[in-house]
Amino acid sequence: MKNKTIILASRPKGVPANENFKFEEREIPALQDGEVLLKSLYVSVDPYMRGRMSDAKSYVAPYEVGEPITGGIVAEVVDSRNSKLPKGAVVLGNLPWQQYTVHSGSGLSQIQPDVAPLSYHLGILGMPGLTAYFGLLHIGEPKPGETVVVSGAAGAVGTVVGQIAKIKGCRVVGVAGSDDKVEYLKQELGFDEAINYKTAGDMKEAMAKACPDGVDVYFDNVGGEISDAVYLSLNKFARIAICGQIAYYNSTTLPTGMRVEPILLKMSALMKGFIVSDYASEFGTAARELAAWVKEGKLQYQETITEGFDNIPQAFFGLFSGENTGKQLVKVADREA
Amino acid sequence: MKNKTIILASRPKGVPANENFKFEEREIPALQDGEVLLKSLYVSVDPYMRGRMSDAKSYVAPYEVGEPITGGIVAEVVDSRNSKLPKGAVVLGNLPWQQYTVHSGSGLSQIQPDVAPLSYHLGILGMPGLTAYFGLLHIGEPKPGETVVVSGAAGAVGTVVGQIAKIKGCRVVGVAGSDDKVEYLKQELGFDEAINYKTAGDMKEAMAKACPDGVDVYFDNVGGEISDAVYLSLNKFARIAICGQIAYYNSTTLPTGMRVEPILLKMSALMKGFIVSDYASEFGTAARELAAWVKEGKLQYQETITEGFDNIPQAFFGLFSGENTGKQLVKVADREA
């Protein structure tokens, strides 16, 4: 049985390219007691992976050159010597970009296949959806009538943040990087307002205009000058969830800029960083609530699904040229069971 | 009846001086229905007042030139047309620097005179003590064995923060501005470690050395480079209470410097600004707990009490040359009742 794997051949400079990846065929070792053989079904490609391909210090460890890329994958157990994960079970895990993986079973979460399409567990019911859910609801604690701002609004996380905020009765303002995305947020997802930061001119003015009653909750994927503009519109007792700081991912020194602390003091505001795994014990409850919202049509969800294991690098590259709408995935194989 | 009042004659440049203040005698108006006549007993002088004497933007409104300075005062009701505040009652309020004040009674809190010396209600049982209490316990949530760092550690707030953290079983590290203060914190107040930031050299190294297990809670009165040093030693899930940012009080533009957001993200850390009045509904409970700790000898408290209304400006000036140890007060009159 052939097993293709994709390894990091070299660290990209700027936009990643084919030369940075190498396909190899590797043997599948025999299963030991307690192990399972996983067949990859859906592979997630995500912008954060670009950061891990550099060796710059970041909040996630870098990938190693010569080792397989890893990421979120939905896989099927096709052979098992582990009674907790029988053949036919479907799991979600952080797995190597391989067709097959021998795994101890530890750290995998089993998926109920009847809840939603399997691919949804890499998006709205997976890390991006859960990230939106916990950051917005546990840190932001939005109340009806409040104004919620989300940066990176058209991304896999931001689109869910805005829609949950609408479910909670908030006025929602998104910040994104193209007119098409602004249109999508307002027309398709029901955002009350959206700002194209590339053409808005003075972001502070644009933010103040988009938020006439100030900002109560800010869900930040971005950092930098977009955040500065939001800070200046914060209301008393505002809450800020720091989910990503993409503005600084490529900086090799500690970033400098406007100090947020005096504003937090003046406004008795709260700011909290988080990573979705902080809330691991509550994933089940959250995924069920997200699934219910999807079923009721309250949460719209878009996927772009590329077919074929060999096309994983291309699907990844497409993230940086904006080829995908919504969550980008690669379908690698059909389910056997 | 004479009534002396101290008005802001001009805005200080640098350190305040006599010329910035003017003593006036003002008439005491007749009491209207619902009003009380207050006699000032103890007047608090505090560093934050310097900020209010400038017209630079800050989180507290500036004093007006030609108007009396206001601040924390313990006063006795010596005449009353308000049934809720009978003659003989003792109150705490934000009042003008005057011997007598006619007041509507609104916003005053009545003091139980048997709890502790009256002056304590301007310090350990008043705003500084309550500020320490709520910032440390409600935002910092220190757990036994954790490391708590406090900046401005030898001040009226910082000394209480450190001692409460010791009561809660924490390792406590203070940052202060002289060797005497460092000695005081370690020898008298039981701090585990203290850093003189003026002589420490590289603060980042000094902080890392003083906190070998990292920092779990940071109570910040100061901001600036002291805070940057603490940020670099933060542990996962650290909590930061922003109480003051004295490093920026004299800056007329929005301060810039190291961005804390990427560190909060990396560490899933929380940062929250506050002002003591955010917790007004819980003042009673907190003051009782503080009073009990004082009575049990668990909280040490030092006051420097200057005598006489005319000496209020000198007592205030002394704050900036470090003449006081602990809380600086002025005793203006004895209680009548």
XYZ file of C-alpha atoms in Angstrom:
674
model
C 0.000 0.000 0.000
C 1.458 3.339 -1.140
C 1.550 6.152 1.376
C 2.306 9.596 0.071
C 3.492 12.295 2.462
C 4.302 15.975 1.992
C 7.365 17.257 3.761
C 8.711 20.774 4.248
C 11.684 20.850 1.863
C 12.786 24.404 2.684
C 11.470 27.457 4.509
C 9.557 29.820 2.193
C 10.737 33.379 1.710
C 7.638 35.481 1.169
C 4.809 33.600 -0.539
C 5.240 29.797 -0.351
C 5.919 27.943 -3.617
C 6.229 24.375 -4.946
C 9.961 24.237 -4.252
C 9.281 24.467 -0.518
C 7.448 21.119 -0.531
C 8.496 17.600 -1.437
C 6.317 14.522 -1.979
C 7.726 11.273 -0.622
C 6.487 7.720 -0.408
C 6.920 6.188 3.002
C 6.297 2.708 4.357
C 3.349 2.153 6.651
C 4.665 0.420 9.792
C 2.774 -2.567 11.198
C 0.237 -1.705 13.923
C 1.370 -2.204 17.505
C -1.026 -2.942 20.322
C -3.155 0.156 21.045
C -2.524 1.765 17.666
C -4.870 2.619 14.819
C -4.348 3.086 11.089
C -5.913 6.340 9.910
C -6.890 7.133 6.336
C -6.995 10.882 5.673
C -10.348 12.054 4.258
C -10.280 15.859 4.491
C -7.178 18.018 4.986
C -7.414 21.594 6.255
C -5.105 24.258 4.861
C -4.916 27.417 6.968
C -3.110 30.772 6.876
C -1.485 30.175 10.292
C 0.562 27.371 8.701
C 2.597 29.953 6.813
C 3.890 31.207 10.161
C 4.933 27.719 11.179
C 6.967 27.345 7.972
C 9.271 30.156 9.122
C 11.589 29.677 12.034
C 10.782 33.119 13.432
C 9.558 32.998 17.018
C 5.807 32.875 17.191
C 3.164 31.520 19.530
C 3.151 28.230 17.615
C 6.230 26.065 17.192
C 7.776 26.058 13.682
C 7.625 23.024 11.390
C 10.916 21.193 10.947
C 12.554 21.065 7.525
C 12.569 17.424 6.342
C 9.505 16.543 8.396
C 5.879 16.288 7.216
C 3.642 19.337 7.501
C 0.909 18.756 10.104
C -2.528 20.248 10.497
C -6.188 19.562 11.064
C -7.345 16.386 9.309
C -10.535 14.344 9.372
C -9.598 10.680 9.050
C -11.203 7.267 9.186
C -9.960 4.379 11.290
C -9.335 1.662 8.663
C -7.522 -0.752 10.945
C -7.447 -0.857 14.718
C -5.694 -2.465 17.651
C -7.336 0.063 20.001
C -10.725 -0.875 21.492
C -11.701 2.783 21.993
C -11.320 3.569 18.293
C -12.821 0.701 16.296
C -12.521 0.289 12.552
C -14.970 2.644 10.833
C -14.733 5.398 13.468
C -14.116 8.903 12.125
C -11.746 11.163 14.019
C -10.426 14.701 13.995
C -6.789 15.288 14.820
C -3.625 17.232 14.230
C -2.031 14.851 11.748
C 0.716 14.806 9.118
C -0.128 15.562 5.485
C -0.166 11.867 4.591
C -2.633 9.505 3.024
C -2.266 7.080 5.927
C -1.003 7.566 9.477
C -0.305 5.061 12.240
C -1.415 6.683 15.485
C -1.609 5.913 19.223
C -5.112 7.378 19.372
C -4.123 9.920 21.985
C -5.317 13.453 21.238
C -7.816 12.403 18.595
C -11.449 13.358 19.012
C -14.117 11.082 17.620
C -16.700 12.633 15.300
C -20.409 11.779 15.287
C -20.930 11.430 11.527
C -24.664 12.210 11.673
C -24.242 15.725 13.139
C -23.104 17.441 9.940
C -20.987 16.788 6.832
C -17.600 15.426 7.904
C -15.743 18.377 6.375
C -17.590 20.776 8.697
C -15.463 19.448 11.571
C -12.453 21.212 10.050
C -14.359 24.485 9.805
C -17.472 25.689 11.478
C -17.603 22.737 13.910
C -13.817 22.521 14.193
C -10.996 24.804 15.210
C -12.151 27.940 13.323
C -15.748 27.661 14.543
C -14.748 26.782 18.091
C -12.198 29.609 18.124
C -14.936 32.060 17.141
C -17.350 30.579 19.667
C -15.092 30.661 22.723
C -13.370 33.952 22.002
C -16.606 35.776 21.350
C -18.823 34.190 23.991
C -16.370 33.473 26.818
C -14.190 36.575 26.529
C -16.363 39.025 24.595
C -19.598 38.171 26.419
C -21.702 40.197 23.949
C -25.055 41.534 25.132
C -28.020 42.427 22.916
C -27.678 45.905 21.448
C -23.923 46.094 21.950
C -21.500 46.816 19.104
C -19.108 43.990 18.169
C -16.145 44.622 15.847
C -14.246 41.756 14.253
C -11.031 42.084 12.249
C -10.114 39.485 9.633
C -13.891 39.390 9.304
C -14.125 37.457 6.040
C -11.911 34.608 7.233
C -12.925 31.213 8.550
C -13.001 32.526 12.133
C -14.255 36.069 11.488
C -17.314 35.017 9.496
C -18.460 32.830 12.391
C -17.726 35.524 15.000
C -19.909 38.032 13.172
C -22.780 35.626 12.668
C -22.800 34.479 16.309
C -22.766 38.136 17.366
C -25.838 38.685 15.169
C -27.521 35.658 16.792
C -26.829 37.361 20.137
C -28.587 40.537 18.991
C -25.533 42.752 18.486
C -24.661 45.390 15.942
C -21.757 43.834 13.995
C -18.970 45.656 12.171
C -16.372 43.718 10.181
C -12.972 44.777 8.886
C -11.719 43.027 5.738
C -9.339 43.610 2.852
C -11.415 43.874 -0.331
C -14.686 45.327 -1.575
C -15.891 41.845 -2.509
C -15.388 40.672 1.053
C -17.153 43.768 2.395
C -20.098 43.029 0.109
C -20.135 39.374 1.158
C -20.167 40.274 4.864
C -22.994 42.772 4.478
C -25.135 41.071 1.845
C -24.655 37.384 2.620
C -23.820 37.241 6.325
C -25.904 40.120 7.627
C -23.093 42.269 9.059
C -24.446 45.754 9.822
C -21.337 47.458 8.525
C -18.008 46.453 7.004
C -14.842 48.417 6.335
C -12.294 47.741 3.587
C -9.164 48.741 5.467
C -7.179 48.995 2.233
C -9.331 51.802 0.861
C -10.832 53.317 4.023
C -8.202 56.040 4.380
C -8.005 57.111 8.043
C -8.997 53.955 9.892
C -9.697 55.845 13.110
C -12.279 58.012 11.380
C -13.744 55.066 9.490
C -14.085 53.066 12.705
C -15.651 55.933 14.638
C -18.133 56.449 11.806
C -18.998 52.734 11.582
C -19.489 52.557 15.363
C -21.469 55.664 16.363
C -22.231 54.130 19.783
C -18.631 53.018 20.360
C -17.249 49.475 20.543
C -18.221 47.068 23.315
C -16.573 43.894 22.041
C -13.561 43.551 19.746
C -12.568 40.171 18.359
C -9.071 40.666 16.979
C -7.427 38.427 14.402
C -5.048 41.043 13.116
C -3.437 43.627 15.454
C -1.598 46.705 14.179
C -3.292 49.872 13.002
C -6.709 48.277 12.636
C -6.635 47.496 16.339
C -5.417 50.997 17.205
C -8.457 52.410 15.457
C -10.760 50.134 17.428
C -9.058 50.979 20.736
C -9.855 54.654 20.255
C -13.559 53.837 19.916
C -13.804 51.517 22.940
C -16.619 51.992 25.413
C -16.355 51.722 29.178
C -16.098 48.058 30.234
C -15.257 46.898 26.690
C -13.935 43.359 26.171
C -11.222 42.444 23.669
C -10.488 38.864 22.631
C -7.007 38.504 21.117
C -7.272 35.564 18.730
C -4.542 36.366 16.215
C -2.003 39.108 15.533
C -1.236 38.461 11.902
C 0.255 41.962 11.538
C 3.243 40.770 13.570
C 3.670 37.150 12.416
C 6.588 38.029 10.188
C 8.329 40.362 12.636
C 11.480 38.988 14.191
C 11.637 41.510 17.033
C 9.036 42.398 19.636
C 6.584 44.697 17.860
C 6.118 48.279 19.015
C 3.297 50.725 18.506
C 0.529 52.440 20.393
C 0.264 51.340 24.009
C -3.136 49.888 24.761
C -2.694 49.856 28.541
C -3.685 53.505 29.238
C -6.866 52.978 27.205
C -7.719 49.780 29.070
C -7.235 51.745 32.292
C -9.377 54.674 31.196
C -12.170 52.393 30.001
C -11.939 49.688 32.685
C -11.642 47.432 29.670
C -10.598 43.786 29.531
C -8.219 42.216 27.019
C -7.501 38.501 26.912
C -5.427 36.330 24.640
C -6.490 32.757 24.023
C -5.950 29.692 21.906
C -8.850 27.378 21.240
C -7.272 24.491 23.131
C -7.700 26.508 26.358
C -11.348 25.473 26.151
C -10.815 21.823 25.182
C -13.006 20.524 27.999
C -16.006 22.367 26.511
C -15.565 21.468 22.823
C -18.444 18.995 22.829
C -21.046 21.440 24.130
C -19.864 24.184 21.804
C -19.813 21.979 18.713
C -23.381 20.863 19.439
C -24.579 24.467 19.727
C -22.763 25.427 16.524
C -24.250 22.426 14.728
C -27.741 23.412 15.860
C -27.266 26.944 14.531
C -26.074 25.565 11.192
C -29.103 23.253 11.010
C -31.493 26.108 11.828
C -29.929 28.201 9.060
C -28.699 30.816 11.542
C -25.054 30.184 10.699
C -24.080 30.272 7.068
C -20.976 28.384 6.159
C -18.984 28.351 2.948
C -16.344 25.854 1.885
C -14.035 25.601 -1.076
C -13.127 21.938 -1.486
C -10.206 20.994 -3.735
C -9.974 17.334 -4.779
C -6.911 15.112 -4.461
C -3.962 14.655 -2.136
C -1.516 15.940 -4.758
C -3.303 19.294 -4.821
C -2.782 20.150 -1.135
C 0.113 22.581 -1.816
C -1.900 24.410 -4.522
C -4.884 24.720 -2.218
C -2.563 26.149 0.436
C -0.985 28.645 -1.982
C -4.467 29.802 -2.999
C -5.103 31.118 0.506
C -2.598 33.897 -0.141
C -4.043 34.939 -3.475
C -7.582 34.919 -2.072
C -8.812 32.113 -4.361
C -10.990 30.519 -1.728
C -14.313 31.727 -0.455
C -14.836 30.600 3.105
C -12.962 27.629 4.469
C -10.428 25.975 2.112
C -10.186 22.189 2.351
C -8.773 19.327 0.333
C -10.736 16.102 -0.085
C -8.218 13.268 -0.151
C -10.379 10.146 -0.075
C -13.912 8.838 0.371
C -15.010 7.162 3.555
C -14.808 3.370 3.413
C -17.301 2.389 6.098
C -17.510 81.320 61.000
C -14.379 81.432 58.855
C -14.051 78.930 56.059
C -10.690 78.598 54.412
C -10.440 77.003 50.980
C -7.464 76.156 48.760
C -7.889 76.866 45.080
C -5.744 75.999 42.091
C -4.158 79.353 41.191
C -2.217 78.111 38.171
C -1.204 74.820 36.572
C 2.175 73.566 37.824
C 5.020 73.059 35.398
C 7.052 70.141 36.707
C 6.988 69.846 40.506
C 4.103 71.778 42.104
C 4.984 74.830 44.239
C 3.295 77.360 46.546
C 2.563 79.756 43.688
C 0.183 77.211 42.161
C -2.139 77.409 45.178
C -4.117 80.234 46.743
C -5.868 80.337 50.122
C -9.215 82.101 50.137
C -11.889 82.689 52.718
C -15.353 81.916 51.499
C -18.796 82.348 53.033
C -20.649 79.289 54.218
C -24.125 79.372 52.626
C -27.185 78.629 54.774
C -28.322 74.998 54.692
C -31.180 74.161 52.364
C -33.556 71.297 52.986
C -31.732 67.974 52.497
C -28.264 69.487 52.935
C -25.610 68.892 55.571
C -22.724 71.018 56.849
C -19.500 69.020 56.843
C -16.412 69.823 58.898
C -13.242 68.395 57.362
C -11.269 66.194 59.791
C -8.662 64.397 57.635
C -7.586 65.406 54.135
C -5.876 62.943 51.807
C -3.079 64.129 49.517
C -2.246 61.748 46.694
C 0.164 61.564 43.742
C -2.680 61.215 41.216
C -3.707 64.802 42.061
C -0.631 66.064 40.255
C -2.077 64.694 37.040
C -5.358 66.505 37.597
C -3.498 69.805 37.999
C -2.339 69.595 34.370
C -4.795 69.962 31.542
C -3.224 67.076 29.630
C -5.725 64.381 28.736
C -5.791 61.637 31.306
C -8.284 59.169 32.681
C -9.334 61.655 35.369
C -10.740 65.080 34.547
C -8.388 68.007 35.242
C -8.997 70.470 38.095
C -10.154 73.899 36.966
C -7.957 76.933 37.636
C -9.761 79.209 40.111
C -11.698 76.315 41.666
C -10.923 74.422 44.877
C -8.818 71.288 44.712
C -10.918 68.235 45.598
C -9.964 64.870 46.996
C -10.679 62.244 49.597
C -11.729 63.767 52.925
C -13.116 62.347 56.161
C -15.595 64.836 57.571
C -18.105 65.151 60.380
C -21.699 66.270 59.938
C -21.884 69.317 62.248
C -25.285 70.549 61.094
C -27.958 68.659 59.182
C -31.211 69.127 57.328
C -30.918 65.568 55.951
C -32.475 62.767 58.024
C -30.118 60.134 56.547
C -27.026 61.992 57.761
C -27.670 63.254 61.300
C -25.405 65.630 63.195
C -22.426 63.673 64.553
C -22.247 61.231 61.617
C -18.810 60.788 60.049
C -18.585 60.504 56.292
C -16.046 59.857 53.561
C -16.335 61.779 50.328
C -14.664 63.483 47.426
C -14.747 67.019 48.822
C -13.077 70.385 48.263
C -9.999 71.326 50.264
C -12.067 73.433 52.670
C -12.598 73.531 56.390
C -16.371 73.394 55.920
C -18.511 72.236 53.025
C -22.249 72.425 52.433
C -23.264 69.199 50.729
C -26.372 67.458 49.368
C -25.285 64.199 50.978
C -25.272 62.391 47.647
C -22.134 60.319 47.009
C -20.977 60.364 50.623
C -20.412 57.091 52.440
C -20.991 56.935 56.161
C -18.176 55.580 58.313
C -18.631 53.306 61.337
C -16.259 55.054 63.764
C -15.636 51.932 65.883
C -14.114 49.877 63.033
C -10.727 51.590 62.947
C -9.156 55.045 63.394
C -11.023 57.540 61.218
C -7.927 58.325 59.173
C -7.707 54.699 58.035
C -10.730 55.324 55.817
C -8.527 57.487 53.588
C -5.921 54.754 53.330
C -6.066 51.091 54.035
C -9.871 51.052 54.438
C -10.379 53.754 51.818
C -9.570 54.223 48.162
C -5.954 52.954 48.261
C -6.829 49.853 50.294
C -9.952 49.112 48.279
C -8.048 49.665 45.039
C -5.476 47.098 46.123
C -8.168 44.707 47.297
C -10.313 44.693 44.157
C -7.519 44.853 41.611
C -5.591 42.021 43.221
C -8.453 39.746 44.246
C -11.039 40.362 41.498
C -8.690 40.715 38.523
C -5.474 39.056 39.711
C -7.192 36.131 41.475
C -3.942 34.988 43.106
C -3.623 31.348 44.111
C -1.321 29.957 46.797
C 2.200 29.414 45.489
C 1.811 31.788 42.551
C 4.175 34.700 41.935
C 2.668 38.196 42.244
C 4.568 41.264 41.042
C 3.500 44.772 42.043
C 4.956 47.995 40.663
C 4.834 51.185 42.724
C 5.166 48.657 45.524
C 6.021 51.059 48.350
C 3.050 53.330 47.719
C -0.280 53.431 49.508
C -1.780 50.910 47.073
C 1.285 48.752 46.424
C 2.026 48.050 50.092
C -1.494 46.691 50.549
C -1.364 44.640 47.314
C 1.820 42.890 48.437
C 0.544 42.147 51.915
C -2.785 40.750 50.694
C -0.865 38.582 48.222
C 1.185 37.256 51.162
C -2.043 36.550 53.086
C -3.145 34.534 50.044
C 0.038 32.437 50.150
C 1.848 33.908 47.152
C 5.467 34.689 46.437
C 5.534 38.510 46.251
C 7.974 40.678 44.302
C 7.818 44.472 44.535
C 9.319 47.141 42.295
C 10.153 50.476 43.945
C 12.452 53.452 43.464
C 14.931 53.459 46.360
C 17.004 51.100 48.477
C 15.160 52.280 51.595
C 11.849 51.304 50.055
C 13.254 47.941 48.973
C 14.428 47.336 52.536
C 11.050 48.393 53.935
C 9.164 46.039 51.628
C 11.369 43.063 52.465
C 12.045 43.662 56.156
C 8.817 45.249 57.359
C 6.133 43.998 54.986
C 7.428 40.502 54.255
C 7.858 40.817 50.465
C 9.922 37.891 49.189
C 11.898 40.047 46.811
C 12.055 43.702 45.826
C 13.802 45.490 42.967
C 15.072 49.063 42.960
C 14.376 49.906 39.338
C 16.678 52.924 39.475
C 19.751 50.820 40.190
C 18.754 47.397 38.823
C 20.354 47.907 35.397
C 18.624 45.649 32.865
C 15.092 45.382 34.277
C 14.289 42.346 32.122
C 17.172 40.410 33.637
C 16.395 41.648 37.141
C 12.762 40.618 36.796
C 13.585 37.186 35.398
C 16.026 36.641 38.279
C 13.531 37.784 40.922
C 10.807 35.534 39.435
C 12.476 32.194 38.663
C 9.041 30.541 38.276
C 7.674 33.346 36.090
C 4.909 35.830 36.891
C 1.305 34.759 37.411
C -0.195 38.048 38.586
C 0.980 41.578 37.850
C -0.564 44.544 39.638
C 0.587 47.574 37.676
C 0.658 51.124 39.021
C 3.339 52.346 36.684
C 3.525 51.156 33.046
C 6.545 51.774 30.813
C 9.724 49.729 30.905
C 8.986 48.158 34.268
C 5.861 46.628 32.762
C 7.743 45.489 29.650
C 10.115 43.560 31.886
C 7.217 41.881 33.649
C 5.477 41.008 30.372
C 8.524 39.034 29.246
C 8.321 36.889 32.385
C 4.585 36.167 32.235
C 3.371 32.623 32.693
C 0.580 30.964 30.742
C -2.820 32.250 31.947
C -1.277 35.236 33.769
C -3.563 38.054 34.984
C -2.618 41.729 34.850
C -4.528 44.411 36.743
C -3.908 47.888 35.306
C -4.384 50.266 38.222
C -2.201 53.201 37.209
C 0.123 54.169 34.367
C 2.123 56.926 36.017
C 4.843 56.601 33.350
C 2.470 58.256 30.891
C 0.630 60.806 33.080
C 2.659 63.684 31.732
C 2.603 62.616 28.102
C 0.407 64.733 25.858
C 0.231 62.224 23.006
C -0.824 58.589 23.003
C 2.158 56.672 24.366
C 3.971 54.133 22.225
C 6.252 51.252 23.124
C 6.330 47.486 23.205
C 3.045 45.886 22.129
C 1.641 43.688 24.849
C -1.003 42.039 22.649
C 1.227 39.322 21.081
C 2.375 38.314 24.561
C -1.182 38.155 25.880
C -1.983 35.933 22.890
C 1.001 33.656 23.397
C 0.300 33.280 27.114
C -3.528 33.245 27.012
C -3.108 36.060 29.510
C -5.714 38.509 30.767
C -5.241 42.251 31.213
C -7.889 44.497 32.713
C -7.991 48.152 33.580
C -10.101 49.317 36.486
C -10.900 52.185 38.783
C -11.963 51.470 42.330
C -15.438 52.914 41.798
C -16.176 50.016 39.400
C -16.607 47.946 42.555
C -18.605 50.474 44.597
C -21.379 47.994 45.369
C -18.893 45.777 47.220
C -17.023 48.424 49.239
C -18.684 47.447 52.519
C -17.679 43.787 52.387
C -14.158 44.620 51.295
C -13.626 47.284 53.980
C -14.762 44.816 56.656
C -12.299 42.176 55.446
C -9.481 44.739 55.293
C -10.356 45.966 58.799
C -10.257 42.403 60.116
C -6.799 41.828 58.606
C -5.562 45.073 60.186
C -6.978 44.026 63.567
C -5.352 40.584 63.309
C -2.005 42.206 62.537
C -1.880 40.618 59.076
C -1.932 43.972 57.317
C 0.575 46.561 58.431
C -0.295 50.127 57.728
C 1.805 53.250 57.981
C 0.612 56.846 57.963
C 2.371 60.173 57.983
C -0.029 62.715 59.460
C 0.714 66.421 59.054
C -1.229 68.796 61.329
C -3.186 71.850 60.204
C -5.252 72.959 57.232
C -2.617 75.510 56.196
C -0.061 72.735 55.720
C -2.010 70.794 53.065
C 0.094 72.118 50.137
C 3.380 71.271 51.934
C 2.134 67.755 52.677
C 1.243 67.401 49.007
C 4.659 68.672 47.836
C 6.344 66.174 50.154
C 4.904 63.280 48.139
C 7.245 64.168 45.292
C 10.385 64.380 47.411
C 9.553 61.117 49.179
C 9.152 62.697 52.645
C 6.272 60.464 53.649
C 6.398 56.857 54.673
C 3.139 55.145 53.880
C -0.035 57.133 53.416
C 0.285 60.925 53.682
C -2.629 62.718 55.378
C -3.370 66.096 56.893
C -5.322 66.349 60.132
C -7.440 69.481 59.903
C -9.672 69.314 62.971
C -10.777 67.104 65.860
C -14.122 65.430 65.866
C -16.772 67.355 67.770
C -19.259 64.612 68.646
